[in-house]
Short mmCIF file of C-alpha atoms in Angstrom, two decimals:
data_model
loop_
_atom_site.label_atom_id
_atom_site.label_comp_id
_atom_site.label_asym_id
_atom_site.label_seq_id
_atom_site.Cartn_x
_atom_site.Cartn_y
_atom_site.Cartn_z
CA UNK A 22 -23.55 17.19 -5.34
CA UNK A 23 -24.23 18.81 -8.82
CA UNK A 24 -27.37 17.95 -10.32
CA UNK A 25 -26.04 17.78 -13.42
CA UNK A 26 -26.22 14.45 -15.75
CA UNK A 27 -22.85 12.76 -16.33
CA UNK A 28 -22.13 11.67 -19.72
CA UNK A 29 -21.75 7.74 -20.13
CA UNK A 30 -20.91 5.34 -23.14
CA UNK A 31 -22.21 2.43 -23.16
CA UNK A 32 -19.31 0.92 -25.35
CA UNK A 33 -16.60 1.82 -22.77
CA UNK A 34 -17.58 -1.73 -21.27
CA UNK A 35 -15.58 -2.94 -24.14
CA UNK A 36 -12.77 -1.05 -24.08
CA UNK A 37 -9.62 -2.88 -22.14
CA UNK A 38 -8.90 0.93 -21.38
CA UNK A 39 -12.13 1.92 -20.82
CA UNK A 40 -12.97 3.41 -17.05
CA UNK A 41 -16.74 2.16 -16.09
CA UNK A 42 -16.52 -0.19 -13.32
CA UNK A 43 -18.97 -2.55 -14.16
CA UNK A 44 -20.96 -6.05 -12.94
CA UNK A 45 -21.37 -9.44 -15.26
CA UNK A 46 -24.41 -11.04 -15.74
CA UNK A 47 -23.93 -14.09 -18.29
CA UNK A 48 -27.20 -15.60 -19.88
CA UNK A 49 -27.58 -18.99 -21.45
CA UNK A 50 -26.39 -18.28 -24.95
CA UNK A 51 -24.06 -19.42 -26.77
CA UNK A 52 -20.25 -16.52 -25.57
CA UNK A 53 -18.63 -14.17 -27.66
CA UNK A 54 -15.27 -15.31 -25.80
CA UNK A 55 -13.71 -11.62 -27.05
CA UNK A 56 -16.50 -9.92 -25.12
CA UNK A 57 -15.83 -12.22 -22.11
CA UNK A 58 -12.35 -11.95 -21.63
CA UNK A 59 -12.43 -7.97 -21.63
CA UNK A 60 -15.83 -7.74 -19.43
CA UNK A 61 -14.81 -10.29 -17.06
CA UNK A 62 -11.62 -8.73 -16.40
CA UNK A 63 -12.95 -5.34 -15.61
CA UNK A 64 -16.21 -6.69 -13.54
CA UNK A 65 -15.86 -6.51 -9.92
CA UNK A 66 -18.89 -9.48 -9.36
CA UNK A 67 -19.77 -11.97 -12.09
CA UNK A 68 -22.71 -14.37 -12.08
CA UNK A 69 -24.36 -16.93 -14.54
CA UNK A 70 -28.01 -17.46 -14.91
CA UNK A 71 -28.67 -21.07 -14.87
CA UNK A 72 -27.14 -22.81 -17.98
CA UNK A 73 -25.43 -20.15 -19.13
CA UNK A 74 -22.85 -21.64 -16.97
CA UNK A 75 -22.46 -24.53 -19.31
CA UNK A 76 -21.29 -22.25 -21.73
CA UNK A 77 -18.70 -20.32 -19.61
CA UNK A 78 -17.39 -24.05 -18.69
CA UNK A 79 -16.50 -24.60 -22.62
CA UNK A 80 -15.27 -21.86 -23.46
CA UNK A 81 -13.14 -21.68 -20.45
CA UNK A 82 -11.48 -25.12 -21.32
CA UNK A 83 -7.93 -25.13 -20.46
CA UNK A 84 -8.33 -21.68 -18.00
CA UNK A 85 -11.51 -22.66 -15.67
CA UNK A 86 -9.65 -21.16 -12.99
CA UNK A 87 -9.78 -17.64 -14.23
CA UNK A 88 -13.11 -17.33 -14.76
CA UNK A 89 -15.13 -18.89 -11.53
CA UNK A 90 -18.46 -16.72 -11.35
CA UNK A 91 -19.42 -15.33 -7.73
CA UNK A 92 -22.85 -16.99 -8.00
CA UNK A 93 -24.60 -19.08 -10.62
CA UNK A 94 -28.66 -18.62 -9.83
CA UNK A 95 -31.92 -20.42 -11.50
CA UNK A 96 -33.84 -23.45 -11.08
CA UNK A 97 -31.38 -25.43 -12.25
CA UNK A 98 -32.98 -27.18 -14.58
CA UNK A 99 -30.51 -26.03 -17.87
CA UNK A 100 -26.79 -26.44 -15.92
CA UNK A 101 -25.60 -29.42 -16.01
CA UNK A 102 -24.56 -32.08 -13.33
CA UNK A 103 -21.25 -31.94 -14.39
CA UNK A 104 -20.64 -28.34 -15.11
CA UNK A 105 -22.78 -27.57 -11.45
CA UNK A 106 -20.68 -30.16 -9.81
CA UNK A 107 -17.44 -28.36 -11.16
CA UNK A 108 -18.19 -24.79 -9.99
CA UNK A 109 -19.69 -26.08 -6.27
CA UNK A 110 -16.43 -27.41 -5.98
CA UNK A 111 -14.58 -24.58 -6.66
CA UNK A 112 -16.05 -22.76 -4.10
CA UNK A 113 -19.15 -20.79 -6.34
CA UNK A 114 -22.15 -19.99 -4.48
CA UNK A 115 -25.40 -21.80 -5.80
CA UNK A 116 -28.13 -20.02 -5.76
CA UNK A 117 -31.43 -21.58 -6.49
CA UNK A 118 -34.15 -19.42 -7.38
CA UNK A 119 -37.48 -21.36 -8.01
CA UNK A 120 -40.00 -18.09 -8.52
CA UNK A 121 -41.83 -19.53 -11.91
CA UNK A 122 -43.01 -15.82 -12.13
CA UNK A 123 -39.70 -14.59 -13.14
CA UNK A 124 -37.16 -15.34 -15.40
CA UNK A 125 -33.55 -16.67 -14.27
CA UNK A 126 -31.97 -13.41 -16.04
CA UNK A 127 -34.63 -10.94 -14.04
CA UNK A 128 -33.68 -13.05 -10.31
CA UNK A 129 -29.98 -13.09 -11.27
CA UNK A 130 -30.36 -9.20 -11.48
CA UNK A 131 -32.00 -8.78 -8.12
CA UNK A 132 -29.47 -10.97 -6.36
CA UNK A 133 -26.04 -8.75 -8.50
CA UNK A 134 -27.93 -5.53 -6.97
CA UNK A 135 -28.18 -7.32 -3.72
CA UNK A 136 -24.47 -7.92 -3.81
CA UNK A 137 -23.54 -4.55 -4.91
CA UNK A 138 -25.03 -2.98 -1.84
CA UNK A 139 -24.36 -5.50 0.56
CA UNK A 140 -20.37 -5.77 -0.88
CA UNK A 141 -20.77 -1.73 -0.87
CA UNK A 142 -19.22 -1.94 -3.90
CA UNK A 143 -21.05 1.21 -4.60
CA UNK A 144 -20.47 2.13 -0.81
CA UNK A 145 -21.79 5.40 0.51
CA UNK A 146 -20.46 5.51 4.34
CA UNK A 147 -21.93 8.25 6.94
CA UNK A 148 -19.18 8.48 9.79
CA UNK A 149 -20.50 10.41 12.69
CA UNK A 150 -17.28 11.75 14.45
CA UNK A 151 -18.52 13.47 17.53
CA UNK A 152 -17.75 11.18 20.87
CA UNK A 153 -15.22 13.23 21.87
CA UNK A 154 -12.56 10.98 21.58
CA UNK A 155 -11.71 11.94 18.08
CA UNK A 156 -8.24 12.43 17.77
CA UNK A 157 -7.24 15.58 15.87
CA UNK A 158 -6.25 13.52 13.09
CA UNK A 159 -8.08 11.19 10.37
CA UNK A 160 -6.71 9.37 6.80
CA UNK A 161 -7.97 7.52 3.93
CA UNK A 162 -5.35 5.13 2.45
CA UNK A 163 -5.95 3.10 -0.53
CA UNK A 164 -4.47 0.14 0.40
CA UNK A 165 -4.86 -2.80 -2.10
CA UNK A 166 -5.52 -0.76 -5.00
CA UNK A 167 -6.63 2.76 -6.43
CA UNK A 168 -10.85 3.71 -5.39
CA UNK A 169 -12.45 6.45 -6.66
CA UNK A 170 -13.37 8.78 -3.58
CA UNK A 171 -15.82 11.29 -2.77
CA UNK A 172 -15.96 12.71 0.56
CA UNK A 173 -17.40 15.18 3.07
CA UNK A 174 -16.93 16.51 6.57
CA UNK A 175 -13.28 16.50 6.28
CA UNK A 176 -11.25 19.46 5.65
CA UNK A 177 -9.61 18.53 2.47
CA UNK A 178 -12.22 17.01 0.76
CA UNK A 179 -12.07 14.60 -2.19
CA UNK A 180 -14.08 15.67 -4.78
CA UNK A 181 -14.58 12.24 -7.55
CA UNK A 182 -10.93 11.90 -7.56
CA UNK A 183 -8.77 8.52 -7.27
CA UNK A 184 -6.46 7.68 -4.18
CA UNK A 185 -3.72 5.48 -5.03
CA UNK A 186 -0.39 4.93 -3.35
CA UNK A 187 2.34 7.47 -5.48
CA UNK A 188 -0.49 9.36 -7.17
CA UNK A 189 -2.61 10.90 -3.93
CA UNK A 190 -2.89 9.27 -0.42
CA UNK A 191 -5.10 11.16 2.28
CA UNK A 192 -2.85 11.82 5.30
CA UNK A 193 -2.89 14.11 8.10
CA UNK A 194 -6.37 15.09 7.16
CA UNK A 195 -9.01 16.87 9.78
CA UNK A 196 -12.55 17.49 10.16
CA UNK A 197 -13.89 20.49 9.00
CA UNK A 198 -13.49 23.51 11.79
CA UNK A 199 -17.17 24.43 12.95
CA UNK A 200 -17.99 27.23 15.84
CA UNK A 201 -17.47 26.05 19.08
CA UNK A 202 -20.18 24.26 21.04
CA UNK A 203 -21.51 23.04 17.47
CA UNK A 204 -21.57 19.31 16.60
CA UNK A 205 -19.19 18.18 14.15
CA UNK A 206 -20.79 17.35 10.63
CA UNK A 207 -20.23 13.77 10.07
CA UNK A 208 -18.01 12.30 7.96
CA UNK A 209 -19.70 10.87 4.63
CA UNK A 210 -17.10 8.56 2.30
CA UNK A 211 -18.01 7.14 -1.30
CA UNK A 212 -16.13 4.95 -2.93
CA UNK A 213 -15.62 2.14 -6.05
CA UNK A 214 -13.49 -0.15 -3.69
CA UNK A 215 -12.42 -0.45 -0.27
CA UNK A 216 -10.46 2.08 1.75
CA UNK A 217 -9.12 2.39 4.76
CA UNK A 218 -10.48 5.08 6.98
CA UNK A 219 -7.80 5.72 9.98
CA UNK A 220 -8.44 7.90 12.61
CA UNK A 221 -6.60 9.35 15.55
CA UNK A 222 -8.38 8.72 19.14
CA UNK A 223 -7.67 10.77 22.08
CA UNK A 224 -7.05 9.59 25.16
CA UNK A 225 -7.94 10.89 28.31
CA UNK B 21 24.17 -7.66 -8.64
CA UNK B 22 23.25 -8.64 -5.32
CA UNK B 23 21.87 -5.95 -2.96
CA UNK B 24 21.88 -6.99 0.82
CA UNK B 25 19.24 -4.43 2.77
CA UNK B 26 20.81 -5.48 5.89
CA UNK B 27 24.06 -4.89 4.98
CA UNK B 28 24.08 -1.42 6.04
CA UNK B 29 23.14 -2.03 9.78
CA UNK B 30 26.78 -4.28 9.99
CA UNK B 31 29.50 -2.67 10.98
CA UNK B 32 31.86 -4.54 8.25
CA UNK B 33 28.74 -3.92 5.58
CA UNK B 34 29.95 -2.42 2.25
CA UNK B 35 26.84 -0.34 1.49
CA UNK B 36 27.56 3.34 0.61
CA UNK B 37 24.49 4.82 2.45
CA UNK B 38 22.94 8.90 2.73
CA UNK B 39 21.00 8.73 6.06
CA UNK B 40 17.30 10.57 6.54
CA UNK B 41 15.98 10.39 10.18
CA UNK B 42 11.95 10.85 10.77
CA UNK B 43 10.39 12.26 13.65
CA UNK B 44 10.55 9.10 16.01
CA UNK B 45 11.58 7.58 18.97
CA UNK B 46 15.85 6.77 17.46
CA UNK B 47 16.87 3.15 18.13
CA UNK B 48 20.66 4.35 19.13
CA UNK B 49 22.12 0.90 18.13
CA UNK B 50 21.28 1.38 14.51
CA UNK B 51 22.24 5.33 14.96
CA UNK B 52 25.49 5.24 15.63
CA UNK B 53 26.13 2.62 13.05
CA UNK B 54 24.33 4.02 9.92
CA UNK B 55 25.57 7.32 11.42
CA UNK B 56 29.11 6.49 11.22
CA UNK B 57 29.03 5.14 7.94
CA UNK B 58 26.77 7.66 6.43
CA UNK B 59 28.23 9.99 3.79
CA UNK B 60 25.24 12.34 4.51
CA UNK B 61 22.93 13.11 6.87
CA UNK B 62 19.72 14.75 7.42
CA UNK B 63 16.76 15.32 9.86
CA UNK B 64 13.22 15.86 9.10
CA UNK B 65 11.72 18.83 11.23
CA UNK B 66 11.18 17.19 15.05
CA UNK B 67 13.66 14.41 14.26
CA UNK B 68 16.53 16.81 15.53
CA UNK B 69 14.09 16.51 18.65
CA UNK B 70 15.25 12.93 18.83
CA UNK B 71 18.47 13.29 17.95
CA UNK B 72 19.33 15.93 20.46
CA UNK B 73 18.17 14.20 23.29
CA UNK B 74 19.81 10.50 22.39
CA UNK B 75 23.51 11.99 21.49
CA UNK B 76 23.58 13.81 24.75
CA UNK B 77 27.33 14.11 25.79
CA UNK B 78 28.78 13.57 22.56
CA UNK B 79 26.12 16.10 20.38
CA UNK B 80 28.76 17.66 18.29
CA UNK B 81 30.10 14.19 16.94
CA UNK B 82 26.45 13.92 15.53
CA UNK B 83 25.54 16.93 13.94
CA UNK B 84 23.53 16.84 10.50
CA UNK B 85 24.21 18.26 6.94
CA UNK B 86 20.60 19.97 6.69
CA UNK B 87 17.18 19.80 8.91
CA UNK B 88 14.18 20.65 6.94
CA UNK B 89 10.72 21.20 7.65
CA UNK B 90 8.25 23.41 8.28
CA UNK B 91 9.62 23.82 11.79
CA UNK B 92 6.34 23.20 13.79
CA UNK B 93 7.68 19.70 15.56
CA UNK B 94 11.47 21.11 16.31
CA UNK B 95 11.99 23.27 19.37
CA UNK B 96 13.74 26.86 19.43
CA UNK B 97 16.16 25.38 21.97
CA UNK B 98 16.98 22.41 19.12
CA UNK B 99 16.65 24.65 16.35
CA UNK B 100 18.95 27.29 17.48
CA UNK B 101 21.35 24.40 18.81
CA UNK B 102 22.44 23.48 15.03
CA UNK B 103 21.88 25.99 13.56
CA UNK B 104 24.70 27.13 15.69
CA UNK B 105 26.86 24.46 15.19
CA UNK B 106 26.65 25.69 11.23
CA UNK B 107 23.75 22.42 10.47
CA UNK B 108 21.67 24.07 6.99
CA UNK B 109 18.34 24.76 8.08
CA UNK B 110 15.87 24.59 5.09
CA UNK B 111 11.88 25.88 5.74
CA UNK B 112 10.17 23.72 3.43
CA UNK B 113 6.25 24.39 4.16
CA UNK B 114 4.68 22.39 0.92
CA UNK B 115 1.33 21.59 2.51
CA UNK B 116 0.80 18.60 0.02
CA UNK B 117 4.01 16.60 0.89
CA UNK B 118 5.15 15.58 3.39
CA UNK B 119 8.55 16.46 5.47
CA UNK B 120 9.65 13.31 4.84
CA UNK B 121 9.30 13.49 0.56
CA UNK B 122 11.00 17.11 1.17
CA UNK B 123 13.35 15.42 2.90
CA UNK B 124 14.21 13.02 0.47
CA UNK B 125 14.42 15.94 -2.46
CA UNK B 126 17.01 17.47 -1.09
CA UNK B 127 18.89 14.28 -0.20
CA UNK B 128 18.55 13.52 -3.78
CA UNK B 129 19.76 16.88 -4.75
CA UNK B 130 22.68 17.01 -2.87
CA UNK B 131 23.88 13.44 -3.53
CA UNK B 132 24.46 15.05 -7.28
CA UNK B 133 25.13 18.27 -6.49
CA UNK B 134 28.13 16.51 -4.31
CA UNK B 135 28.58 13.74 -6.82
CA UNK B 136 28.31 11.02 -3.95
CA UNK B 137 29.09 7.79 -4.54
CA UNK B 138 25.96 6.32 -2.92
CA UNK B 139 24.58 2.92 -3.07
CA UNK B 140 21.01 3.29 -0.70
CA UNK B 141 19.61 5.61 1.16
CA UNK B 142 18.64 4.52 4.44
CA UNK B 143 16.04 6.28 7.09
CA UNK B 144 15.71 5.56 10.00
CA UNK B 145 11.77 6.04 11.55
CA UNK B 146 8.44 6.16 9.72
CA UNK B 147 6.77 2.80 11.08
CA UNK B 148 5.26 3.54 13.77
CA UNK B 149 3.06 6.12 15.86
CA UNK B 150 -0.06 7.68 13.83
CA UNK B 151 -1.45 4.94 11.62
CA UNK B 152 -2.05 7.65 8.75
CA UNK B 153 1.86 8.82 9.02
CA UNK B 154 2.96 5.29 8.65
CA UNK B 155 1.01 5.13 5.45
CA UNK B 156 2.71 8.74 4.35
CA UNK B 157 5.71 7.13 4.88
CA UNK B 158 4.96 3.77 2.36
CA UNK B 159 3.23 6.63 -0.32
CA UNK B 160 6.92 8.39 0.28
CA UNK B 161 8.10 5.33 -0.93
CA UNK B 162 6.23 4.82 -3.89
CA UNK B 163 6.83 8.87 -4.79
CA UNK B 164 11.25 7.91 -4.46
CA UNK B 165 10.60 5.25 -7.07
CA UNK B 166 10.35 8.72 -9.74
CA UNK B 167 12.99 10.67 -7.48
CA UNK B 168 15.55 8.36 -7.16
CA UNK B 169 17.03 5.07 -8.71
CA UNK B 170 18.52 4.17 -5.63
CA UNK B 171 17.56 1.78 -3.19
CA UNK B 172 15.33 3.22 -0.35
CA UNK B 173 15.17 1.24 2.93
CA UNK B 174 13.25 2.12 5.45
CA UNK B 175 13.99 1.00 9.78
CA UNK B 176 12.39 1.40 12.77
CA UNK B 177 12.34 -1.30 15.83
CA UNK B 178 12.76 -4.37 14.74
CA UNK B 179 11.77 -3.62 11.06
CA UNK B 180 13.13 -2.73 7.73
CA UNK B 181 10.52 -2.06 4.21
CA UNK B 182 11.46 -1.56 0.76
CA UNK B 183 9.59 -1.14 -2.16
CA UNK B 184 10.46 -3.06 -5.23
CA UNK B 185 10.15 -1.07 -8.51
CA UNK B 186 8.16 -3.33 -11.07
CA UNK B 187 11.27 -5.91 -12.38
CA UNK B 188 13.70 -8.72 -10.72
CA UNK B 189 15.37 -8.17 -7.92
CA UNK B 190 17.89 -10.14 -5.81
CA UNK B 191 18.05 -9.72 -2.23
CA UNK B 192 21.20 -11.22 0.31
CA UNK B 193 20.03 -12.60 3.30
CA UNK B 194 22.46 -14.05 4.92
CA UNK B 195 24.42 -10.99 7.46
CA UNK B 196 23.50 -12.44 10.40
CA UNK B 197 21.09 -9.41 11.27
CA UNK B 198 17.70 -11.22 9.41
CA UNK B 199 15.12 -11.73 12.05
CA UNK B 200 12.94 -14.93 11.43
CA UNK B 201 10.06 -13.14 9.15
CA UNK B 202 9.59 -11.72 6.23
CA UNK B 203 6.91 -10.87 3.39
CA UNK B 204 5.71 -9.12 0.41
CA UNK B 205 2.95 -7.05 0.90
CA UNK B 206 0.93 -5.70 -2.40
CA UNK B 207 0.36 -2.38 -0.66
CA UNK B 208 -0.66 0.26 -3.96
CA UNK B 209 -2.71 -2.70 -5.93
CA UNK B 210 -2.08 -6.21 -7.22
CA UNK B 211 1.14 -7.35 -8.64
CA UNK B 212 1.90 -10.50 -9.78
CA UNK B 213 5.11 -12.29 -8.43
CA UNK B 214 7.77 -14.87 -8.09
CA UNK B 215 9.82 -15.58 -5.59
CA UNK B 216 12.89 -18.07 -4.77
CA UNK B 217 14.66 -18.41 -1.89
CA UNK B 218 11.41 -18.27 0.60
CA UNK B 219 9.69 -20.89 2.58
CA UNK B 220 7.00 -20.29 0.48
CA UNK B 221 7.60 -18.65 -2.92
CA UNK B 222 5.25 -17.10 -5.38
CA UNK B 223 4.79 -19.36 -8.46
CA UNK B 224 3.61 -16.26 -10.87
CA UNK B 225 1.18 -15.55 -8.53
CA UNK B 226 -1.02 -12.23 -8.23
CA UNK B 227 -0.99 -10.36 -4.56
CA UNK B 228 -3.57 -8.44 -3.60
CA UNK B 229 -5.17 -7.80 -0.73
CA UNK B 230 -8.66 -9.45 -0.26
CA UNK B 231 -7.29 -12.59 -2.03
CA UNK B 232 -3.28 -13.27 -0.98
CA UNK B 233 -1.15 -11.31 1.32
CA UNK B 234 2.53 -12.78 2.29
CA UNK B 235 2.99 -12.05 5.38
CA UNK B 236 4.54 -14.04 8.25
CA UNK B 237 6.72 -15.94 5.98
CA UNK B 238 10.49 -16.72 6.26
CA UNK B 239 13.65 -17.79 4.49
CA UNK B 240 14.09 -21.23 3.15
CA UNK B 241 15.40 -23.48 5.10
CA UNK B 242 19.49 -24.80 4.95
CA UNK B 243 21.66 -26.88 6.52
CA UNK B 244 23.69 -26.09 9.57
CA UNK B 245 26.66 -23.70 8.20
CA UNK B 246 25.53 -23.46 4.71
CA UNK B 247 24.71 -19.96 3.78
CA UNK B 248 20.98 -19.02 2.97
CA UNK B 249 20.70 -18.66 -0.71
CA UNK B 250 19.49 -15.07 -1.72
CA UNK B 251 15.87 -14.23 -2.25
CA UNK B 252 15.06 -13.04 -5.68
CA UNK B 253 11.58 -11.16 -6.42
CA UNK B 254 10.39 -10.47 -10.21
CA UNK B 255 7.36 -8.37 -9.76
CA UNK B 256 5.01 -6.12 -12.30
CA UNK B 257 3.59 -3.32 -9.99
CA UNK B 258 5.68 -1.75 -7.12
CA UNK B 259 5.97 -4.43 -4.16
CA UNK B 260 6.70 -3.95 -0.53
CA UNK B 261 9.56 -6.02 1.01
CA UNK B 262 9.30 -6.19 4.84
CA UNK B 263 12.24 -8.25 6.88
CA UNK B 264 12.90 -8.44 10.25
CA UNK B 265 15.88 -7.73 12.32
CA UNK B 266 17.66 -9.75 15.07
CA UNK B 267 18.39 -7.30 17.70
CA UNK B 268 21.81 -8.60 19.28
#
């Protein structure tokens, strides 16, 4: 990987056409709905801290629906009955997070970076590929949407670039040659969403 | 105006079909009847394979326009065989696509260069065998939306797939051939949809996987002798179409 930095602008957030891929965290303050509607459309997990799920519910009136956070953390002591009532119901997660040591905005940030590894939404995958029953054979198929790919071990690599059905879909792909009696190199995948690694098996 | 997918596999069907055939096992039934009504037809590369061994006895009654490839899956015995028999044999070795898009290309070519009066393009193949070849096949797809207006439908076993360019669409359901299952699979990304004419339609909603898939459903229900109305998609993103087929 290039040690080089990669430029980033912080504004592209805001852009409807802008290309970070990024997480919402929504504090208790009063919601620049224009913000919202842009943010929340691009995020790929969204979470309140504490009250400032009160303010998502008004200024959601009318569209709750579209705009259910993955998690709403805190002590609970700013949301509402109602407004916590509402979100349990529609399926939400509730996390309460009691530490008096830390503020709801610091805990809801430890539990989004929690999420983004566990979800792998920023998933780094090491595939070793030496059993012998590797099939000669092997795929990555974006199936459900474009991802942004970087791989290794395989003999056309992807180098930061996006597979999506009619643009570029990895098929009939191969591991890269090595001598004989050496171990394959293992597979390593990186990607923004899921993918579907296929694989040929051979049988005996 | 009312397209009926199925239409093509009855032997009364109106369809005006080009046929492709893929390198797979060839359900003869469905041969012999697209073959017949076929006003061209083609094999990719170790397709011929098939086709030579299933038409054996009556070969010359089933000999294609062109067989492209790169020529690694076809044998010499095959290969020689039509080219013989005067069938155009055109080496396409593009690394990045696949026999199957070259395929198509040249279909599309020679449906102009002939001036056919064509209404789908039908191959037969391409869903089943190596998982990652099935998936070539549904990215062909998606690449004939910018080749080709015409309808592509895909067959193999007891399936048939087509992808829905973004827009409304009207499907006829009702030759007979429909197997009991059908669905609308959001393969390339989310699209959002409405349906009629299923069990259970899409009321503007978004498919994608990881939140809602239809798969598994079927046709709404009619009375005894009453035809099925049609099923009518209106979709923003490309959508795939997957229908079963009653095998007499």
């Amino acid at each position: 990987m290039p040690a080089m930095d990669k430029e980033l602008s912080p504004l592209d957030c805001l852009l409807p056409s802008g290309t970070l891929r990024i997480c919402l965290i929504i504090l208790n303050q009063p919601i620049d709905e224009d913000y919202l509607r842009v943010l929340w459309n691009k995020a790929l997990l969204r979470a309140c801290a504490d009250g400032a799920a009160n303010h998502l519910y008004n200024v959601t009136a009318g569209d709750r629906d579209s705009f259910l956070p993955d998690f709403i953390n805190g002590d609970f002591d700013s949301i509402t009955t109602k407004v916590k009532d509402f979100y349990a119901d529609k399926g939400c997660k509730l996390i309460e997070t009691s530490d008096q040591d830390l503020t709801d905005f610091t805990k809801c940030l430890a539990i989004t970076v929690e999420e983004i590894q566990r979800r792998q939404l920023q998933g780094s995958h090491i595939l070793g590929v030496n059993t012998s029953l590797e099939g000669d054979w092997c795929g990555l198929i974006p199936v459900g949407g474009p991802c942004q790919t970087i791989t290794t071990g395989l003999k056309w690599n992807l180098d930061n670039e996006v597979l999506e059905f009619g643009k570029l879909v990895s098929t009939s792909n191969t591991y890269e040659p090595v001598e004989p009696e050496i171990p394959r190199k293992p597979v390593t995948v990186t990607t923004d969403r899921p993918v579907l690694w296929s694989m040929g098996i051979r049988k005996k």
